[in-house]
GROMACS .gro file of C-alpha atoms in nm:
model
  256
    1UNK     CA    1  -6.660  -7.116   3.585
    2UNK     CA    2  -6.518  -7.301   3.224
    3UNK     CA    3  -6.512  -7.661   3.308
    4UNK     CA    4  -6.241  -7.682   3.091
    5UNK     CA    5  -6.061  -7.461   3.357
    6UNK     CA    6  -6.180  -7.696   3.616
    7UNK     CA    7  -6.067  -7.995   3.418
    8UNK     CA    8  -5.672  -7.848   3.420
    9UNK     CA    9  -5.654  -7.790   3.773
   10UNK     CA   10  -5.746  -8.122   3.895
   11UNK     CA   11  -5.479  -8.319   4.005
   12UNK     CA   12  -5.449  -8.699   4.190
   13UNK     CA   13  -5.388  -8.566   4.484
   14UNK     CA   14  -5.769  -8.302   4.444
   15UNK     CA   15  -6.014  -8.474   4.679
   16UNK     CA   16  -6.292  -8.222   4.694
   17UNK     CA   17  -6.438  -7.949   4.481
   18UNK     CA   18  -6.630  -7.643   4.637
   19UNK     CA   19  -6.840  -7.418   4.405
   20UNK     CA   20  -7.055  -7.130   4.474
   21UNK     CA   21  -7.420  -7.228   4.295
   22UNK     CA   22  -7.477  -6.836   4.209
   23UNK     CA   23  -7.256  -6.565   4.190
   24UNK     CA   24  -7.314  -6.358   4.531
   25UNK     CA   25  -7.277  -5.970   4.289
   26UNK     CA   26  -7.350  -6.031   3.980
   27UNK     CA   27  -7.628  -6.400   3.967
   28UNK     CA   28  -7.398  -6.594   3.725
   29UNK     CA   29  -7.496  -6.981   3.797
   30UNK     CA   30  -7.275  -7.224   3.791
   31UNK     CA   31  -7.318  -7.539   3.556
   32UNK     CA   32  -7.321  -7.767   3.846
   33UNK     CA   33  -7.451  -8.090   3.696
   34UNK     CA   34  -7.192  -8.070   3.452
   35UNK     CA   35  -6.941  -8.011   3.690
   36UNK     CA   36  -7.066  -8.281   3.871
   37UNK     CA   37  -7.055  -8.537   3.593
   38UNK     CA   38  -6.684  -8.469   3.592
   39UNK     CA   39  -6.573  -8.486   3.910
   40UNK     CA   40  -6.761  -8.800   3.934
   41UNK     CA   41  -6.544  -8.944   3.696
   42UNK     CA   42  -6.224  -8.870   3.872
   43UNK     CA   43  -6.417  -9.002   4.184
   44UNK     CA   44  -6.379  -8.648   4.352
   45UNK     CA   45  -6.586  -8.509   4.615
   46UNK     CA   46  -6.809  -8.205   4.512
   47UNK     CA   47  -6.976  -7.935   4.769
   48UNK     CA   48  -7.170  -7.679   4.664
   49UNK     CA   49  -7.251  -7.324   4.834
   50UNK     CA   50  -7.617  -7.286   4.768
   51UNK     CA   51  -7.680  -6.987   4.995
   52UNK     CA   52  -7.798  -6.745   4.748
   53UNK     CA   53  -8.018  -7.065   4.552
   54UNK     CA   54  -8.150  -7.240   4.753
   55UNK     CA   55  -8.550  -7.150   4.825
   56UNK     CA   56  -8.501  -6.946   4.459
   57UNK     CA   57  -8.432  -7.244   4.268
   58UNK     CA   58  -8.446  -7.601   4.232
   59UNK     CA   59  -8.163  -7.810   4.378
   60UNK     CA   60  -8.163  -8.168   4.321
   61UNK     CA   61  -7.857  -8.276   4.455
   62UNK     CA   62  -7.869  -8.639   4.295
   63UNK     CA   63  -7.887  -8.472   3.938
   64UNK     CA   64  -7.649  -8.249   4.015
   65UNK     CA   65  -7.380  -8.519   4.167
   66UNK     CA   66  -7.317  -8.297   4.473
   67UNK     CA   67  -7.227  -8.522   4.773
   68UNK     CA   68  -7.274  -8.216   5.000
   69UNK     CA   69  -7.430  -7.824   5.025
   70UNK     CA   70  -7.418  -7.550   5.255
   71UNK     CA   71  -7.781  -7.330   5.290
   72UNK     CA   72  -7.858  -7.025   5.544
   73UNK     CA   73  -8.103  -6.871   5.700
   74UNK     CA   74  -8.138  -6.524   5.657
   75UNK     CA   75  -8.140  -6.591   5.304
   76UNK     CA   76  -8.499  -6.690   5.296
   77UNK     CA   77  -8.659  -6.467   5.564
   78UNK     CA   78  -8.535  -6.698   5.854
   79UNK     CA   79  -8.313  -6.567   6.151
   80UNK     CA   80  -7.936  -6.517   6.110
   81UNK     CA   81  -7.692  -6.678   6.271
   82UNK     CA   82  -7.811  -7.049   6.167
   83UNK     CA   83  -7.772  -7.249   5.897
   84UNK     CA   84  -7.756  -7.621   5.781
   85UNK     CA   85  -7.503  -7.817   5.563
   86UNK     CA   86  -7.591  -8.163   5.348
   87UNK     CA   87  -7.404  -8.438   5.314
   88UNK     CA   88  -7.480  -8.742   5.105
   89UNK     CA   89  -7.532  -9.044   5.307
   90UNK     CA   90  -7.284  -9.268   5.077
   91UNK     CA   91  -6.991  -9.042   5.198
   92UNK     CA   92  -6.840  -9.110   5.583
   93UNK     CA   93  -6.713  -8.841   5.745
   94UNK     CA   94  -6.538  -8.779   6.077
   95UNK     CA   95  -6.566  -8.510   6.332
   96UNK     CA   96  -6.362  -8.227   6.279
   97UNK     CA   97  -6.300  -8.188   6.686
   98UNK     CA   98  -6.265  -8.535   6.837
   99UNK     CA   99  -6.496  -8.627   7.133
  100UNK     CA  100  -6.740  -8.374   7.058
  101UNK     CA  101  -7.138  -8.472   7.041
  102UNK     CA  102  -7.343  -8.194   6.937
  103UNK     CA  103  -7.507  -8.259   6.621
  104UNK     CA  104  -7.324  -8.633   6.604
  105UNK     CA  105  -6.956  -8.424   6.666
  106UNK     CA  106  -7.001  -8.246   6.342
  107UNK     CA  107  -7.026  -7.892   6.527
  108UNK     CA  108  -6.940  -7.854   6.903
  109UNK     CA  109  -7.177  -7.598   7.069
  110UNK     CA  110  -7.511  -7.566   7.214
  111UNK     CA  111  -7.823  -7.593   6.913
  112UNK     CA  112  -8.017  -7.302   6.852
  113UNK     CA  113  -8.323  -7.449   6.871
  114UNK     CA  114  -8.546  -7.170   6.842
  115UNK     CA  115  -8.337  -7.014   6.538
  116UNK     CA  116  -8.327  -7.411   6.410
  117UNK     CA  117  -8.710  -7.427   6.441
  118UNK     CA  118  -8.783  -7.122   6.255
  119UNK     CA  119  -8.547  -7.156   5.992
  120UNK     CA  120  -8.739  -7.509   5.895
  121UNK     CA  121  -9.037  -7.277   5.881
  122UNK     CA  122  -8.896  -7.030   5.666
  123UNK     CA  123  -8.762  -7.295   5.431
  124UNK     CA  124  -9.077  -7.475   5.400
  125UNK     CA  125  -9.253  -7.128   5.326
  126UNK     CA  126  -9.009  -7.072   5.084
  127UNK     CA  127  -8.987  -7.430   4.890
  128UNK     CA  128  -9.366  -7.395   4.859
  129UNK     CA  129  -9.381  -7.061   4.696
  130UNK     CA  130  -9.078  -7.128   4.490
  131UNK     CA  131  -9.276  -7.139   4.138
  132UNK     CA  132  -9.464  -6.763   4.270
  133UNK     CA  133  -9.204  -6.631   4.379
  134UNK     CA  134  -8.949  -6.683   4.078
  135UNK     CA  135  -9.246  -6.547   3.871
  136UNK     CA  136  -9.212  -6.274   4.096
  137UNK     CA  137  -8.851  -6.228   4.068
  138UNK     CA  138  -8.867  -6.235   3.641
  139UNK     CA  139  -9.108  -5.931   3.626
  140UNK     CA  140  -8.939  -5.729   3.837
  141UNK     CA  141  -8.640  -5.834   3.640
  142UNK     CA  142  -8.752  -5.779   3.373
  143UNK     CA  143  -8.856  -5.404   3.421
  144UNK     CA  144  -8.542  -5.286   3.563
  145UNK     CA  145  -8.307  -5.449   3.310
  146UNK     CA  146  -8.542  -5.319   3.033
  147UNK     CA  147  -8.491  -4.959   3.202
  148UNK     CA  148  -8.119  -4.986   3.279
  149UNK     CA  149  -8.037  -5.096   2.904
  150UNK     CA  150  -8.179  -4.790   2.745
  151UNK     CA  151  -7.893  -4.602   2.892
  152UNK     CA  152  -7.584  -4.650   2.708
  153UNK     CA  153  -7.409  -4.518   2.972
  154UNK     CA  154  -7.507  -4.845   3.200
  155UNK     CA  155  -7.348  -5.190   3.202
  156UNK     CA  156  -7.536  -5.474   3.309
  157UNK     CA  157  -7.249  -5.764   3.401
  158UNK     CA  158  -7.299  -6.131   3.395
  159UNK     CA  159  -7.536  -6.342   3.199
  160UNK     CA  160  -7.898  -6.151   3.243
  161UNK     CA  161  -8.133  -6.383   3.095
  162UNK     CA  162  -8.018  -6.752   3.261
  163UNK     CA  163  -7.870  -6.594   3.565
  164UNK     CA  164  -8.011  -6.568   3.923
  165UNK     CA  165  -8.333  -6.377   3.890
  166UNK     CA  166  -8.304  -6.172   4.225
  167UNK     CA  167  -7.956  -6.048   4.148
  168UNK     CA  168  -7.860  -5.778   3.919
  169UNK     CA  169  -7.510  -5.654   3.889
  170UNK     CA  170  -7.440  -5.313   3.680
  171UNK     CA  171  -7.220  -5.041   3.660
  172UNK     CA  172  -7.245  -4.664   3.502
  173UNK     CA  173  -6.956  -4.563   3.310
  174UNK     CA  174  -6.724  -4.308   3.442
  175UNK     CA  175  -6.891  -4.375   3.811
  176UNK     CA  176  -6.742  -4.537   4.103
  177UNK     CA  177  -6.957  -4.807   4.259
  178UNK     CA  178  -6.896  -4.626   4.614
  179UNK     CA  179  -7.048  -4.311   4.530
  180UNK     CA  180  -7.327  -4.400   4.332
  181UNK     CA  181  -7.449  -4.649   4.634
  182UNK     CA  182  -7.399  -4.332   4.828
  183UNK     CA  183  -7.626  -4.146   4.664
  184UNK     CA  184  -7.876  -4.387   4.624
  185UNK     CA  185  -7.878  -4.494   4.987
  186UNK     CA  186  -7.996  -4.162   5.078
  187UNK     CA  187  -8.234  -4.182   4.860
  188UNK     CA  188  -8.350  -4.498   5.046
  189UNK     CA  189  -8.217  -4.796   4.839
  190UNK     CA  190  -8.054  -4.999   4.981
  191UNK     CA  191  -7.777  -5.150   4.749
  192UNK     CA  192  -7.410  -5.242   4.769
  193UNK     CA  193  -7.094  -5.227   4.569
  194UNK     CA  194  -7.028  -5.627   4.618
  195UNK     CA  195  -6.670  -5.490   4.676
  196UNK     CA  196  -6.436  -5.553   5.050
  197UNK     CA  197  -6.331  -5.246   5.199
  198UNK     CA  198  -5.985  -5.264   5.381
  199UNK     CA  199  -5.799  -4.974   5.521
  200UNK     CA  200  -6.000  -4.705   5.444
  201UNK     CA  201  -5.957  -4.788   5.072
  202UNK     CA  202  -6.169  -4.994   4.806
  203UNK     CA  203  -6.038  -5.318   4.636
  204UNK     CA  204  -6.244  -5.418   4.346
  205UNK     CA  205  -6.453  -5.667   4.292
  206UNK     CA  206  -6.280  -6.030   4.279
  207UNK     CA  207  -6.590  -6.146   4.041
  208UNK     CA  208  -6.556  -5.831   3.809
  209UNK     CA  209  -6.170  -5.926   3.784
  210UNK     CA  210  -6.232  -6.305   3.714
  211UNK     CA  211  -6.479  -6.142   3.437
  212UNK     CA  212  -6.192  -5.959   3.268
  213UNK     CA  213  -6.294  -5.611   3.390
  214UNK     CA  214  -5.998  -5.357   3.469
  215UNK     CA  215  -5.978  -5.234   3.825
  216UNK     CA  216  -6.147  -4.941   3.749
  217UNK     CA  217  -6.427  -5.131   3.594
  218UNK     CA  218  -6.468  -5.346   3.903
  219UNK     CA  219  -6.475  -5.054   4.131
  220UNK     CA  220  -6.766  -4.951   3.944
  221UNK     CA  221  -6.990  -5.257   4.023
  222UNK     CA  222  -7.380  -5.174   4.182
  223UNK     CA  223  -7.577  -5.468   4.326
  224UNK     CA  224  -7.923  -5.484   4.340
  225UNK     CA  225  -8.092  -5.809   4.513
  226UNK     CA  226  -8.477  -5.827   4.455
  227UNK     CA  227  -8.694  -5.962   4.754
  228UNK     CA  228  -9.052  -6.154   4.788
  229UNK     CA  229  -9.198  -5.796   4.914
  230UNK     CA  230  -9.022  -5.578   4.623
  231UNK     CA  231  -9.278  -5.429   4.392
  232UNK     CA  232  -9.264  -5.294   4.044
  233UNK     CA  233  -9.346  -4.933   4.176
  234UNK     CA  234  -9.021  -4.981   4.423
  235UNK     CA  235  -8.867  -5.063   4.065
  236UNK     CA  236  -8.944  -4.758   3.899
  237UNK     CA  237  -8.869  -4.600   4.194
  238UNK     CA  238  -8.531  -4.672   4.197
  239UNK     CA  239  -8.473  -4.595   3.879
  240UNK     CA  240  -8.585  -4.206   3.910
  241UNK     CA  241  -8.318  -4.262   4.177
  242UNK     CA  242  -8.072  -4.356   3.944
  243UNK     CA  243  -8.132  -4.127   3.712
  244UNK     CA  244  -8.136  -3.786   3.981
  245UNK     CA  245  -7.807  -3.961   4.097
  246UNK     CA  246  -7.650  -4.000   3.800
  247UNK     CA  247  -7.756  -3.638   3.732
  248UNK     CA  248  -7.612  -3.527   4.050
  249UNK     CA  249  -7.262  -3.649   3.955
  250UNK     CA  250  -7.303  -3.463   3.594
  251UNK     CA  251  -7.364  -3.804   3.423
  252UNK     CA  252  -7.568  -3.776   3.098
  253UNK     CA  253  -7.852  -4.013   3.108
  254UNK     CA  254  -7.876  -4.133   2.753
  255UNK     CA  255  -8.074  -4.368   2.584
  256UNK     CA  256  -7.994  -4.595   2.314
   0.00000   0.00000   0.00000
């Protein structure tokens, strides 16, 4: 997001500001403290989906100005199905469903306490590997976007070097992003298109439009999301996968 963009939408009557932290296909991070600084200013609530960051990154909510963020679970090896959302003690709030008690009326419902239990686990686990793991992350990074950019005919999308390091978002020329996951899922990678399907038909990537890319373009998006347990032979692995696919589908693989 341009702040500047941000700036000319706000309005007196704007009262809160939600941003993703990291772009879900393609790892873009949002300048959040920035961000923050402003709506501050205009005295403007700010949330902050930190699904995809939080556990990868550090999130300081004071430096940032956030006054609230949504985590998950099964983000950092924890069940699904529970999450937990912040919110800054200097803001009041009221229950969305009057009369309610569970978890002080802010959710009605029975607590998972199990699934609660272990995600604190997981979270813990993952805040104290943090430093290893983004190490982690980087090298593997590192070899596939080193691989992938000696083929002219691939597009890596997004900002590679600042972005989220678990997330890489590329597409081949020529290639729909449907087919090549095909072929690569039977070929035991698991990787999406980071497109909706509706109807039996494709719609392109909202990100990949925002970006500037034609429809085509953003039909062509691959995403790859690295884990803790990824290795640097699953790496080069996948990328003799590539390659046989994009054989397959008469693709040239050239390099630069």
């Amino acid at each position: 997001m341009k702040v500047d963009e941000l700036k000319q939408a706000i309005t007196d009557r704007t009262i809160l500001v939600s941003i993703g932290h990291a772009n879900s296909e393609i790892g873009t991070l949002q300048p959040l403290k920035e961000i923050g600084t402003l709506l501050k200013k205009h005295g403007i609530l700010f949330h902050s989906d930190c699904v995809q960051t939080f556990g990868k990154i550090p999130i300081d909510v004071e430096e940032l100005g956030l006054d609230s963020l949504s985590i998950s679970s099964h983000k950092l090896y924890g069940p699904k199905g529970v999450g937990a959302c912040y919110i800054s003690p200097n803001v009041s709030w009221e229950a969305c469903i009057p009369g309610t008690t569970h978890e002080r009326g802010f959710r009605a419902g029975t607590v998972n306490v199990p699934a609660i239990a272990a995600f604190v686990t997981a979270a813990e686990d993952s805040i104290k590997e943090m430093e290893n793991h983004t190490k982690h992350y980087w090298k593997l990074r590192d070899r596939l976007l080193v691989n992938l950019e000696r083929n002219e005919q691939v597009i890596v999308e997004g900002r590679p070097l600042d972005g989220l390091p678990s997330i890489i978002g590329f597409r081949v020329r020529g290639i729909e992003g449907q087919y090549l996951m095909l072929e690569l899922n039977r070929r035991g990678f698991a990787v999406s298109t980071g497109s909706a399907c509706a109807a039996g038909k494709q719609s392109p990537s909202k990100t990949m439009l925002a970006i500037g890319r034609s429809p085509d373009e953003a039909r062509g998006l691959i995403r790859v999301s690295l884990g803790i347990h990824t290795t640097l032979d699953d790496i080069d692995a996948f990328l003799l996968a590539l390659e046989e696919s994009l054989e397959k589908m008469n693709v040239t693989y050239r390099t630069v």
